[in-house]
Amino acid sequence: MFKRSIPVRRVIAAKSSLTLLVLLLGVAQKLEAVTLENLYQAEVLTDSQSDAQRRIDASEGLSQVLKRVSGRSDILQNPTIVAALKTPEQYYSEFSYARVDAAKDELAAESEVVPDPQSTAPPRLVMRIRFASSLIAKVLRAADLPVWGSNRPSVLSWMAIDDESGRQVLGEANRSVFSKTLNQAAQARGVPLLLPLWDLEDNRGVSSSEIWGRFLGRIEAASQRYSPDKILVFRAESEFSGQWRGDWSLGEGGQWRSGTVYGESQAQLATALVMVLASVLSEQYAVTSTRSEVRLTVEGITEIQDYAEVSRYLEGLTQVMSVQPVRVLTDMIEFKLRSEGEVQQIIDVIALDRKLSLLRLDESSSTLWYRWAP
């Protein structure tokens, strides 16, 4: 159990068009997988409602959504995507316009521009576009790109920045340029990043020097308080001529993947980091054109209601195409699943929800055994 109560805290990427269902109320609770609402909705600042401008804005909105759903930032190199962006009206189901306060604007945008809260700029016009999920999936599959569903892993981010004011650890209350841009980019790409409270309990668990040195074992132990799906450890410094370098490690359970990002400014560095994270997470969780057939046995089924709930849960998984019960025993049911993507992706996605506990697996026969734990 957690030792102290923790107030509600801000989740990066939780505002505007992507509402993340992550709230910590009263005492610290486990950070389960995050469900992104409005995954297929885009918001684009514009100056006109003319037909010509609408197509330009819709193309920009389609680009936003395709990057968010695929997790890839290189989609403009794909001929199928380039062709789709020329006729964006084929992919959206509705659009509308609204006025927004430029000083408070938090539209998802991969840029260095951070809204100035002291700005007195007049309201601006925004085009809101909702794209059809089936059509987005269709064009991504035609382009041989992955499709990343709305159920995404929470990422607890331990970040140390060394700038002219010294070295600092970013807590959830931080309002630096880096933090604000990180928020914007994470929202744009649908990456649920969370900063720690960085309170006395966090300070007792891990020091700023250990975060800077990326002592991953110590940081993973300190993260147990939050129980995230993934842990990000990141340090950034200015090397020369204003060039920024950031070293990152992402993982959980002692399994880590590391890399380096660069930027001409802190804002560029933050955007580059989110682009890499989206790509890495998409590789693990997004559905590809591969087809798999899995035998999945669920133990702990004692009531007919349990069977119905398990069936509905499996059928609701993004990559599952069909669910067929093949054997029913006293407290156990065996299902045959046909799905998109690799078997390991099914395991990873199920692990996010924490409703089924993996007991064992047989990779050679693509057979999985779970216990129902709603």
mmCIF file of C-alpha atoms in Angstrom:
data_model
loop_
_atom_site.group_PDB
_atom_site.id
_atom_site.type_symbol
_atom_site.label_atom_id
_atom_site.label_comp_id
_atom_site.label_asym_id
_atom_site.label_seq_id
_atom_site.Cartn_x
_atom_site.Cartn_y
_atom_site.Cartn_z
ATOM 1 C CA MET A 1 0.000 0.000 0.000
ATOM 2 C CA PHE A 2 1.031 3.584 -0.441
ATOM 3 C CA LYS A 3 2.249 5.498 2.567
ATOM 4 C CA ARG A 4 0.681 8.880 2.032
ATOM 5 C CA SER A 5 -2.253 10.452 0.288
ATOM 6 C CA ILE A 6 -1.580 12.143 -3.031
ATOM 7 C CA PRO A 7 -3.728 14.895 -4.527
ATOM 8 C CA VAL A 8 -5.179 14.817 -8.015
ATOM 9 C CA ARG A 9 -2.353 15.510 -10.409
ATOM 10 C CA ARG A 10 -2.029 16.715 -13.970
ATOM 11 C CA VAL A 11 -1.428 14.132 -16.678
ATOM 12 C CA ILE A 12 0.576 15.275 -19.676
ATOM 13 C CA ALA A 13 -1.575 15.069 -22.808
ATOM 14 C CA ALA A 14 -4.785 15.016 -20.765
ATOM 15 C CA LYS A 15 -6.404 18.200 -22.058
ATOM 16 C CA SER A 16 -8.227 19.477 -25.141
ATOM 17 C CA SER A 17 -8.977 16.940 -27.859
ATOM 18 C CA LEU A 18 -7.481 13.923 -26.060
ATOM 19 C CA THR A 19 -9.093 13.329 -22.668
ATOM 20 C CA LEU A 20 -7.105 10.718 -20.770
ATOM 21 C CA LEU A 21 -8.944 8.689 -18.194
ATOM 22 C CA VAL A 22 -6.233 8.862 -15.526
ATOM 23 C CA LEU A 23 -7.166 10.374 -12.154
ATOM 24 C CA LEU A 24 -5.577 9.847 -8.761
ATOM 25 C CA LEU A 25 -8.108 10.681 -6.077
ATOM 26 C CA GLY A 26 -7.542 10.643 -2.322
ATOM 27 C CA VAL A 27 -4.673 8.166 -2.176
ATOM 28 C CA ALA A 28 -2.292 7.129 -4.905
ATOM 29 C CA GLN A 29 -3.844 4.463 -7.094
ATOM 30 C CA LYS A 30 -2.305 2.236 -9.723
ATOM 31 C CA LEU A 31 -1.845 3.835 -13.113
ATOM 32 C CA GLU A 32 -3.588 1.454 -15.447
ATOM 33 C CA ALA A 33 -3.640 1.719 -19.212
ATOM 34 C CA VAL A 34 -5.003 4.999 -20.543
ATOM 35 C CA THR A 35 -7.961 5.155 -22.915
ATOM 36 C CA LEU A 36 -7.664 8.028 -25.365
ATOM 37 C CA GLU A 37 -10.943 9.647 -26.269
ATOM 38 C CA ASN A 38 -11.322 11.431 -29.595
ATOM 39 C CA LEU A 39 -8.373 9.574 -31.053
ATOM 40 C CA TYR A 40 -9.716 10.302 -34.533
ATOM 41 C CA GLN A 41 -10.467 13.982 -33.989
ATOM 42 C CA ALA A 42 -8.146 16.776 -35.164
ATOM 43 C CA GLU A 43 -8.105 20.493 -34.409
ATOM 44 C CA VAL A 44 -6.433 22.920 -36.804
ATOM 45 C CA LEU A 45 -6.036 26.679 -36.376
ATOM 46 C CA THR A 46 -7.219 28.492 -39.495
ATOM 47 C CA ASP A 47 -7.983 31.952 -40.875
ATOM 48 C CA SER A 48 -10.849 31.122 -43.201
ATOM 49 C CA GLN A 49 -13.860 28.878 -43.785
ATOM 50 C CA SER A 50 -13.482 28.926 -47.553
ATOM 51 C CA ASP A 51 -13.634 25.665 -49.525
ATOM 52 C CA ALA A 52 -9.983 25.947 -50.584
ATOM 53 C CA GLN A 53 -8.779 26.593 -47.023
ATOM 54 C CA ARG A 54 -11.021 23.809 -45.690
ATOM 55 C CA ARG A 55 -9.242 21.238 -47.841
ATOM 56 C CA ILE A 56 -5.827 22.498 -46.686
ATOM 57 C CA ASP A 57 -6.912 22.366 -43.041
ATOM 58 C CA ALA A 58 -8.544 18.949 -43.438
ATOM 59 C CA SER A 59 -5.319 17.625 -44.952
ATOM 60 C CA GLU A 60 -3.380 18.922 -41.935
ATOM 61 C CA GLY A 61 -5.942 17.320 -39.621
ATOM 62 C CA LEU A 62 -5.708 14.009 -41.470
ATOM 63 C CA SER A 63 -1.924 14.117 -41.123
ATOM 64 C CA GLN A 64 -2.313 14.652 -37.356
ATOM 65 C CA VAL A 65 -4.631 11.678 -36.986
ATOM 66 C CA LEU A 66 -2.587 9.350 -39.191
ATOM 67 C CA LYS A 67 0.540 10.077 -37.139
ATOM 68 C CA ARG A 68 -1.349 9.600 -33.880
ATOM 69 C CA VAL A 69 -2.986 6.320 -34.905
ATOM 70 C CA SER A 70 0.104 4.834 -36.552
ATOM 71 C CA GLY A 71 2.606 6.134 -33.998
ATOM 72 C CA ARG A 72 4.879 6.998 -36.914
ATOM 73 C CA SER A 73 6.287 10.410 -37.822
ATOM 74 C CA ASP A 74 7.610 9.419 -41.273
ATOM 75 C CA ILE A 75 4.230 8.868 -42.927
ATOM 76 C CA LEU A 76 4.787 11.657 -45.494
ATOM 77 C CA GLN A 77 7.407 9.437 -47.108
ATOM 78 C CA ASN A 78 4.716 6.878 -47.939
ATOM 79 C CA PRO A 79 3.116 7.336 -51.418
ATOM 80 C CA THR A 80 -0.250 5.950 -50.243
ATOM 81 C CA ILE A 81 -0.415 8.499 -47.417
ATOM 82 C CA VAL A 82 0.668 11.346 -49.698
ATOM 83 C CA ALA A 83 -2.174 10.461 -52.070
ATOM 84 C CA ALA A 84 -4.699 10.296 -49.216
ATOM 85 C CA LEU A 85 -3.715 13.753 -47.973
ATOM 86 C CA LYS A 86 -4.696 15.203 -51.350
ATOM 87 C CA THR A 87 -8.333 14.124 -50.843
ATOM 88 C CA PRO A 88 -8.922 14.444 -47.068
ATOM 89 C CA GLU A 89 -12.689 14.867 -47.524
ATOM 90 C CA GLN A 90 -12.906 11.127 -48.268
ATOM 91 C CA TYR A 91 -11.891 10.303 -44.699
ATOM 92 C CA TYR A 92 -13.773 12.627 -42.358
ATOM 93 C CA SER A 93 -17.355 12.273 -41.186
ATOM 94 C CA GLU A 94 -17.991 15.758 -39.790
ATOM 95 C CA PHE A 95 -16.357 19.117 -39.137
ATOM 96 C CA SER A 96 -17.171 22.348 -37.328
ATOM 97 C CA TYR A 97 -15.626 25.718 -36.497
ATOM 98 C CA ALA A 98 -15.150 27.497 -33.169
ATOM 99 C CA ARG A 99 -13.357 30.500 -31.723
ATOM 100 C CA VAL A 100 -10.575 29.809 -29.222
ATOM 101 C CA ASP A 101 -8.603 32.088 -26.924
ATOM 102 C CA ALA A 102 -5.114 32.267 -28.437
ATOM 103 C CA ALA A 103 -3.610 32.950 -25.020
ATOM 104 C CA LYS A 104 -4.997 29.690 -23.640
ATOM 105 C CA ASP A 105 -4.852 27.616 -26.781
ATOM 106 C CA GLU A 106 -3.658 24.059 -26.166
ATOM 107 C CA LEU A 107 -4.237 22.579 -29.591
ATOM 108 C CA ALA A 108 -2.049 19.593 -30.334
ATOM 109 C CA ALA A 109 0.741 20.836 -32.571
ATOM 110 C CA GLU A 110 4.245 19.561 -33.169
ATOM 111 C CA SER A 111 6.010 22.918 -33.106
ATOM 112 C CA GLU A 112 8.164 25.052 -30.868
ATOM 113 C CA VAL A 113 5.389 27.563 -30.251
ATOM 114 C CA VAL A 114 4.228 27.570 -26.632
ATOM 115 C CA PRO A 115 1.153 29.723 -25.861
ATOM 116 C CA ASP A 116 1.993 32.770 -23.742
ATOM 117 C CA PRO A 117 -0.457 33.002 -20.795
ATOM 118 C CA GLN A 118 0.112 36.805 -20.719
ATOM 119 C CA SER A 119 -0.799 37.214 -24.379
ATOM 120 C CA THR A 120 -3.631 39.590 -25.321
ATOM 121 C CA ALA A 121 -4.015 38.175 -28.834
ATOM 122 C CA PRO A 122 -7.595 38.035 -30.128
ATOM 123 C CA PRO A 123 -9.500 34.730 -30.380
ATOM 124 C CA ARG A 124 -8.583 32.530 -33.323
ATOM 125 C CA LEU A 125 -10.645 30.242 -35.501
ATOM 126 C CA VAL A 126 -10.211 26.483 -35.179
ATOM 127 C CA MET A 127 -11.521 23.778 -37.474
ATOM 128 C CA ARG A 128 -12.492 20.590 -35.645
ATOM 129 C CA ILE A 129 -12.606 17.483 -37.826
ATOM 130 C CA ARG A 130 -13.718 13.961 -36.891
ATOM 131 C CA PHE A 131 -12.345 11.211 -39.118
ATOM 132 C CA ALA A 132 -13.905 7.777 -39.600
ATOM 133 C CA SER A 133 -11.884 5.180 -37.700
ATOM 134 C CA SER A 134 -12.586 2.428 -40.252
ATOM 135 C CA LEU A 135 -11.324 4.587 -43.126
ATOM 136 C CA ILE A 136 -8.211 5.623 -41.203
ATOM 137 C CA ALA A 137 -7.438 1.971 -40.471
ATOM 138 C CA LYS A 138 -8.042 1.090 -44.115
ATOM 139 C CA VAL A 139 -5.624 3.664 -45.508
ATOM 140 C CA LEU A 140 -2.947 2.781 -42.935
ATOM 141 C CA ARG A 141 -3.209 -0.913 -43.825
ATOM 142 C CA ALA A 142 -3.051 -0.026 -47.530
ATOM 143 C CA ALA A 143 0.142 1.883 -46.771
ATOM 144 C CA ASP A 144 1.483 -1.121 -44.812
ATOM 145 C CA LEU A 145 1.565 0.981 -41.625
ATOM 146 C CA PRO A 146 0.520 -0.129 -38.116
ATOM 147 C CA VAL A 147 -2.783 0.760 -36.444
ATOM 148 C CA TRP A 148 -2.428 1.711 -32.772
ATOM 149 C CA GLY A 149 -5.649 1.540 -30.763
ATOM 150 C CA SER A 150 -6.967 3.900 -28.098
ATOM 151 C CA ASN A 151 -5.842 1.707 -25.185
ATOM 152 C CA ARG A 152 -2.302 2.920 -24.528
ATOM 153 C CA PRO A 153 0.296 2.409 -21.776
ATOM 154 C CA SER A 154 0.798 5.048 -19.090
ATOM 155 C CA VAL A 155 4.413 6.278 -19.066
ATOM 156 C CA LEU A 156 5.848 7.639 -15.802
ATOM 157 C CA SER A 157 8.583 10.083 -16.799
ATOM 158 C CA TRP A 158 11.558 10.849 -14.535
ATOM 159 C CA MET A 159 13.270 13.809 -16.203
ATOM 160 C CA ALA A 160 16.342 15.853 -15.266
ATOM 161 C CA ILE A 161 17.208 19.010 -17.223
ATOM 162 C CA ASP A 162 20.551 20.822 -16.900
ATOM 163 C CA ASP A 163 20.247 24.436 -18.107
ATOM 164 C CA GLU A 164 21.552 27.891 -17.200
ATOM 165 C CA SER A 165 19.689 27.827 -13.883
ATOM 166 C CA GLY A 166 21.214 24.509 -12.890
ATOM 167 C CA ARG A 167 19.981 20.944 -12.812
ATOM 168 C CA GLN A 168 16.328 20.323 -12.012
ATOM 169 C CA VAL A 169 13.962 17.366 -11.910
ATOM 170 C CA LEU A 170 10.616 17.958 -13.585
ATOM 171 C CA GLY A 171 7.692 17.359 -11.259
ATOM 172 C CA GLU A 172 4.013 17.534 -12.182
ATOM 173 C CA ALA A 173 3.852 21.243 -11.276
ATOM 174 C CA ASN A 174 6.686 22.245 -13.612
ATOM 175 C CA ARG A 175 5.782 24.962 -16.143
ATOM 176 C CA SER A 176 9.014 25.233 -18.128
ATOM 177 C CA VAL A 177 9.192 25.578 -21.917
ATOM 178 C CA PHE A 178 10.349 21.977 -22.107
ATOM 179 C CA SER A 179 7.399 20.744 -20.037
ATOM 180 C CA LYS A 180 4.827 22.785 -21.988
ATOM 181 C CA THR A 181 6.144 21.626 -25.357
ATOM 182 C CA LEU A 182 6.288 18.047 -24.105
ATOM 183 C CA ASN A 183 2.621 18.373 -23.187
ATOM 184 C CA GLN A 184 1.695 19.673 -26.649
ATOM 185 C CA ALA A 185 3.673 17.022 -28.527
ATOM 186 C CA ALA A 186 2.426 14.180 -26.319
ATOM 187 C CA GLN A 187 -1.146 15.296 -26.900
ATOM 188 C CA ALA A 188 -0.583 15.444 -30.645
ATOM 189 C CA ARG A 189 0.864 11.933 -30.787
ATOM 190 C CA GLY A 190 -1.376 10.290 -28.192
ATOM 191 C CA VAL A 191 1.448 9.351 -25.820
ATOM 192 C CA PRO A 192 0.192 9.369 -22.181
ATOM 193 C CA LEU A 193 3.183 10.835 -20.329
ATOM 194 C CA LEU A 194 2.943 11.421 -16.602
ATOM 195 C CA LEU A 195 5.376 13.379 -14.426
ATOM 196 C CA PRO A 196 5.881 12.278 -10.803
ATOM 197 C CA LEU A 197 4.758 14.494 -7.946
ATOM 198 C CA TRP A 198 8.419 14.915 -6.982
ATOM 199 C CA ASP A 199 7.464 15.387 -3.330
ATOM 200 C CA LEU A 200 9.207 14.249 -0.152
ATOM 201 C CA GLU A 201 8.321 10.614 -0.721
ATOM 202 C CA ASP A 202 9.744 10.676 -4.251
ATOM 203 C CA ASN A 203 12.892 12.403 -2.961
ATOM 204 C CA ARG A 204 13.364 9.664 -0.385
ATOM 205 C CA GLY A 205 12.977 7.014 -3.070
ATOM 206 C CA VAL A 206 15.363 8.419 -5.666
ATOM 207 C CA SER A 207 17.696 11.413 -5.863
ATOM 208 C CA SER A 208 18.187 13.885 -8.700
ATOM 209 C CA SER A 209 21.733 12.510 -9.128
ATOM 210 C CA GLU A 210 20.362 9.002 -9.606
ATOM 211 C CA ILE A 211 17.900 10.245 -12.216
ATOM 212 C CA TRP A 212 20.703 12.088 -13.994
ATOM 213 C CA GLY A 213 22.916 9.007 -13.833
ATOM 214 C CA ARG A 214 19.997 6.818 -14.944
ATOM 215 C CA PHE A 215 20.271 4.369 -12.062
ATOM 216 C CA LEU A 216 17.445 2.313 -13.533
ATOM 217 C CA GLY A 217 17.074 -0.162 -10.679
ATOM 218 C CA ARG A 218 16.636 2.589 -8.102
ATOM 219 C CA ILE A 219 14.228 4.496 -10.333
ATOM 220 C CA GLU A 220 12.145 1.407 -11.017
ATOM 221 C CA ALA A 221 11.855 0.790 -7.262
ATOM 222 C CA ALA A 222 10.747 4.405 -6.681
ATOM 223 C CA SER A 223 8.155 4.016 -9.436
ATOM 224 C CA GLN A 224 6.316 1.250 -7.579
ATOM 225 C CA ARG A 225 4.401 3.993 -5.801
ATOM 226 C CA TYR A 226 2.703 4.824 -9.115
ATOM 227 C CA SER A 227 2.645 1.365 -10.719
ATOM 228 C CA PRO A 228 2.860 2.642 -14.322
ATOM 229 C CA ASP A 229 2.839 0.496 -17.446
ATOM 230 C CA LYS A 230 6.141 1.989 -18.634
ATOM 231 C CA ILE A 231 8.915 4.053 -17.072
ATOM 232 C CA LEU A 232 10.854 6.745 -18.939
ATOM 233 C CA VAL A 233 14.151 8.063 -17.597
ATOM 234 C CA PHE A 234 15.483 11.123 -19.392
ATOM 235 C CA ARG A 235 18.312 13.631 -18.947
ATOM 236 C CA ALA A 236 19.008 16.662 -21.116
ATOM 237 C CA GLU A 237 21.807 19.222 -21.386
ATOM 238 C CA SER A 238 23.095 21.846 -23.797
ATOM 239 C CA GLU A 239 26.333 20.623 -25.350
ATOM 240 C CA PHE A 240 27.617 23.438 -27.580
ATOM 241 C CA SER A 241 26.321 26.328 -29.675
ATOM 242 C CA GLY A 242 22.879 25.915 -28.134
ATOM 243 C CA GLN A 243 22.561 22.325 -29.357
ATOM 244 C CA TRP A 244 20.595 20.155 -26.899
ATOM 245 C CA ARG A 245 21.140 16.455 -26.291
ATOM 246 C CA GLY A 246 18.794 14.137 -24.438
ATOM 247 C CA ASP A 247 19.497 10.548 -23.361
ATOM 248 C CA TRP A 248 16.480 8.334 -22.674
ATOM 249 C CA SER A 249 15.714 4.870 -21.355
ATOM 250 C CA LEU A 250 12.248 3.308 -21.601
ATOM 251 C CA GLY A 251 11.116 0.048 -20.063
ATOM 252 C CA GLU A 252 9.695 -1.874 -17.162
ATOM 253 C CA GLY A 253 10.394 -5.100 -15.290
ATOM 254 C CA GLY A 254 14.148 -4.767 -15.765
ATOM 255 C CA GLN A 255 13.831 -4.675 -19.580
ATOM 256 C CA TRP A 256 15.045 -1.359 -21.018
ATOM 257 C CA ARG A 257 15.559 0.259 -24.375
ATOM 258 C CA SER A 258 17.730 3.384 -24.688
ATOM 259 C CA GLY A 259 18.617 6.075 -27.189
ATOM 260 C CA THR A 260 19.529 9.733 -27.760
ATOM 261 C CA VAL A 261 17.628 12.675 -29.247
ATOM 262 C CA TYR A 262 18.858 16.123 -30.319
ATOM 263 C CA GLY A 263 17.340 19.556 -30.809
ATOM 264 C CA GLU A 264 18.304 23.165 -31.457
ATOM 265 C CA SER A 265 16.256 24.184 -28.408
ATOM 266 C CA GLN A 266 14.502 22.615 -25.426
ATOM 267 C CA ALA A 267 11.237 22.783 -27.354
ATOM 268 C CA GLN A 268 12.681 20.900 -30.319
ATOM 269 C CA LEU A 269 14.224 18.379 -27.953
ATOM 270 C CA ALA A 270 10.873 17.718 -26.253
ATOM 271 C CA THR A 271 9.155 17.195 -29.606
ATOM 272 C CA ALA A 272 11.931 14.859 -30.803
ATOM 273 C CA LEU A 273 11.618 12.808 -27.612
ATOM 274 C CA VAL A 274 7.861 12.320 -28.029
ATOM 275 C CA MET A 275 8.294 11.315 -31.674
ATOM 276 C CA VAL A 276 10.740 8.586 -30.644
ATOM 277 C CA LEU A 277 8.528 7.375 -27.787
ATOM 278 C CA ALA A 278 5.485 7.158 -30.072
ATOM 279 C CA SER A 279 7.473 5.077 -32.545
ATOM 280 C CA VAL A 280 8.875 2.721 -29.894
ATOM 281 C CA LEU A 281 5.500 2.165 -28.216
ATOM 282 C CA SER A 282 3.784 1.696 -31.562
ATOM 283 C CA GLU A 283 6.242 -1.063 -32.432
ATOM 284 C CA GLN A 284 5.098 -2.963 -29.350
ATOM 285 C CA TYR A 285 1.370 -2.276 -29.255
ATOM 286 C CA ALA A 286 0.178 -1.284 -32.750
ATOM 287 C CA VAL A 287 -1.463 -3.848 -35.000
ATOM 288 C CA THR A 288 0.281 -4.832 -38.233
ATOM 289 C CA SER A 289 -0.978 -6.712 -41.288
ATOM 290 C CA THR A 290 0.251 -10.010 -39.791
ATOM 291 C CA ARG A 291 -2.509 -12.507 -38.929
ATOM 292 C CA SER A 292 -2.360 -14.797 -35.895
ATOM 293 C CA GLU A 293 -4.479 -17.578 -34.429
ATOM 294 C CA VAL A 294 -4.222 -18.091 -30.687
ATOM 295 C CA ARG A 295 -5.599 -20.647 -28.240
ATOM 296 C CA LEU A 296 -6.406 -18.786 -25.041
ATOM 297 C CA THR A 297 -7.570 -20.585 -21.893
ATOM 298 C CA VAL A 298 -9.087 -18.564 -19.059
ATOM 299 C CA GLU A 299 -9.293 -20.038 -15.552
ATOM 300 C CA GLY A 300 -11.373 -18.715 -12.671
ATOM 301 C CA ILE A 301 -14.692 -18.700 -14.552
ATOM 302 C CA THR A 302 -17.270 -19.581 -11.881
ATOM 303 C CA GLU A 303 -20.423 -17.802 -13.090
ATOM 304 C CA ILE A 304 -22.153 -17.408 -16.427
ATOM 305 C CA GLN A 305 -21.631 -13.666 -15.975
ATOM 306 C CA ASP A 306 -17.860 -14.244 -15.875
ATOM 307 C CA TYR A 307 -18.021 -16.034 -19.215
ATOM 308 C CA ALA A 308 -20.021 -13.181 -20.754
ATOM 309 C CA GLU A 309 -17.624 -10.535 -19.416
ATOM 310 C CA VAL A 310 -14.526 -12.391 -20.619
ATOM 311 C CA SER A 311 -16.048 -12.869 -24.072
ATOM 312 C CA ARG A 312 -16.995 -9.194 -24.340
ATOM 313 C CA TYR A 313 -13.540 -8.160 -23.168
ATOM 314 C CA LEU A 314 -11.702 -10.305 -25.734
ATOM 315 C CA GLU A 315 -14.031 -9.229 -28.549
ATOM 316 C CA GLY A 316 -13.362 -5.581 -27.630
ATOM 317 C CA LEU A 317 -9.593 -5.809 -28.101
ATOM 318 C CA THR A 318 -8.539 -3.719 -31.101
ATOM 319 C CA GLN A 319 -6.581 -6.414 -32.883
ATOM 320 C CA VAL A 320 -8.986 -9.320 -32.250
ATOM 321 C CA MET A 321 -11.010 -10.213 -35.348
ATOM 322 C CA SER A 322 -13.034 -13.108 -33.925
ATOM 323 C CA VAL A 323 -13.499 -14.981 -30.645
ATOM 324 C CA GLN A 324 -14.799 -18.552 -30.600
ATOM 325 C CA PRO A 325 -15.258 -20.730 -27.472
ATOM 326 C CA VAL A 326 -14.002 -24.257 -28.208
ATOM 327 C CA ARG A 327 -14.062 -25.984 -24.820
ATOM 328 C CA VAL A 328 -15.846 -25.377 -21.526
ATOM 329 C CA LEU A 329 -14.789 -27.077 -18.282
ATOM 330 C CA THR A 330 -15.839 -26.613 -14.649
ATOM 331 C CA ASP A 331 -14.073 -23.280 -14.052
ATOM 332 C CA MET A 332 -12.212 -22.875 -17.305
ATOM 333 C CA ILE A 333 -12.977 -21.864 -20.882
ATOM 334 C CA GLU A 334 -10.776 -22.231 -23.937
ATOM 335 C CA PHE A 335 -11.161 -19.704 -26.752
ATOM 336 C CA LYS A 336 -9.799 -19.584 -30.286
ATOM 337 C CA LEU A 337 -8.813 -16.050 -31.270
ATOM 338 C CA ARG A 338 -8.092 -14.779 -34.763
ATOM 339 C CA SER A 339 -6.240 -11.499 -34.630
ATOM 340 C CA GLU A 340 -4.118 -8.985 -36.448
ATOM 341 C CA GLY A 341 -0.526 -8.591 -35.313
ATOM 342 C CA GLU A 342 1.832 -10.939 -33.515
ATOM 343 C CA VAL A 343 0.924 -13.144 -30.538
ATOM 344 C CA GLN A 344 3.227 -11.087 -28.329
ATOM 345 C CA GLN A 345 1.163 -8.000 -29.121
ATOM 346 C CA ILE A 346 -1.949 -9.727 -27.784
ATOM 347 C CA ILE A 347 -0.052 -10.526 -24.585
ATOM 348 C CA ASP A 348 1.169 -6.924 -24.253
ATOM 349 C CA VAL A 349 -2.260 -5.372 -24.856
ATOM 350 C CA ILE A 350 -3.983 -7.717 -22.388
ATOM 351 C CA ALA A 351 -1.315 -6.845 -19.817
ATOM 352 C CA LEU A 352 -2.271 -3.166 -20.057
ATOM 353 C CA ASP A 353 -5.813 -3.764 -18.792
ATOM 354 C CA ARG A 354 -4.807 -6.043 -15.908
ATOM 355 C CA LYS A 355 -8.094 -7.955 -16.129
ATOM 356 C CA LEU A 356 -6.445 -11.212 -17.152
ATOM 357 C CA SER A 357 -3.354 -12.500 -15.327
ATOM 358 C CA LEU A 358 -0.953 -14.485 -17.523
ATOM 359 C CA LEU A 359 -0.180 -17.874 -15.959
ATOM 360 C CA ARG A 360 1.922 -19.482 -18.692
ATOM 361 C CA LEU A 361 2.367 -19.649 -22.437
ATOM 362 C CA ASP A 362 3.518 -22.088 -25.068
ATOM 363 C CA GLU A 363 5.090 -20.092 -27.880
ATOM 364 C CA SER A 364 5.496 -23.115 -30.142
ATOM 365 C CA SER A 365 1.721 -23.724 -30.261
ATOM 366 C CA SER A 366 0.572 -20.118 -29.703
ATOM 367 C CA THR A 367 -1.304 -21.204 -26.574
ATOM 368 C CA LEU A 368 -1.900 -18.895 -23.616
ATOM 369 C CA TRP A 369 -3.266 -19.576 -20.129
ATOM 370 C CA TYR A 370 -4.810 -16.780 -18.079
ATOM 371 C CA ARG A 371 -6.720 -16.278 -14.848
ATOM 372 C CA TRP A 372 -9.733 -13.947 -14.871
ATOM 373 C CA ALA A 373 -9.126 -11.046 -12.462
ATOM 374 C CA PRO A 374 -11.724 -8.318 -13.162
#
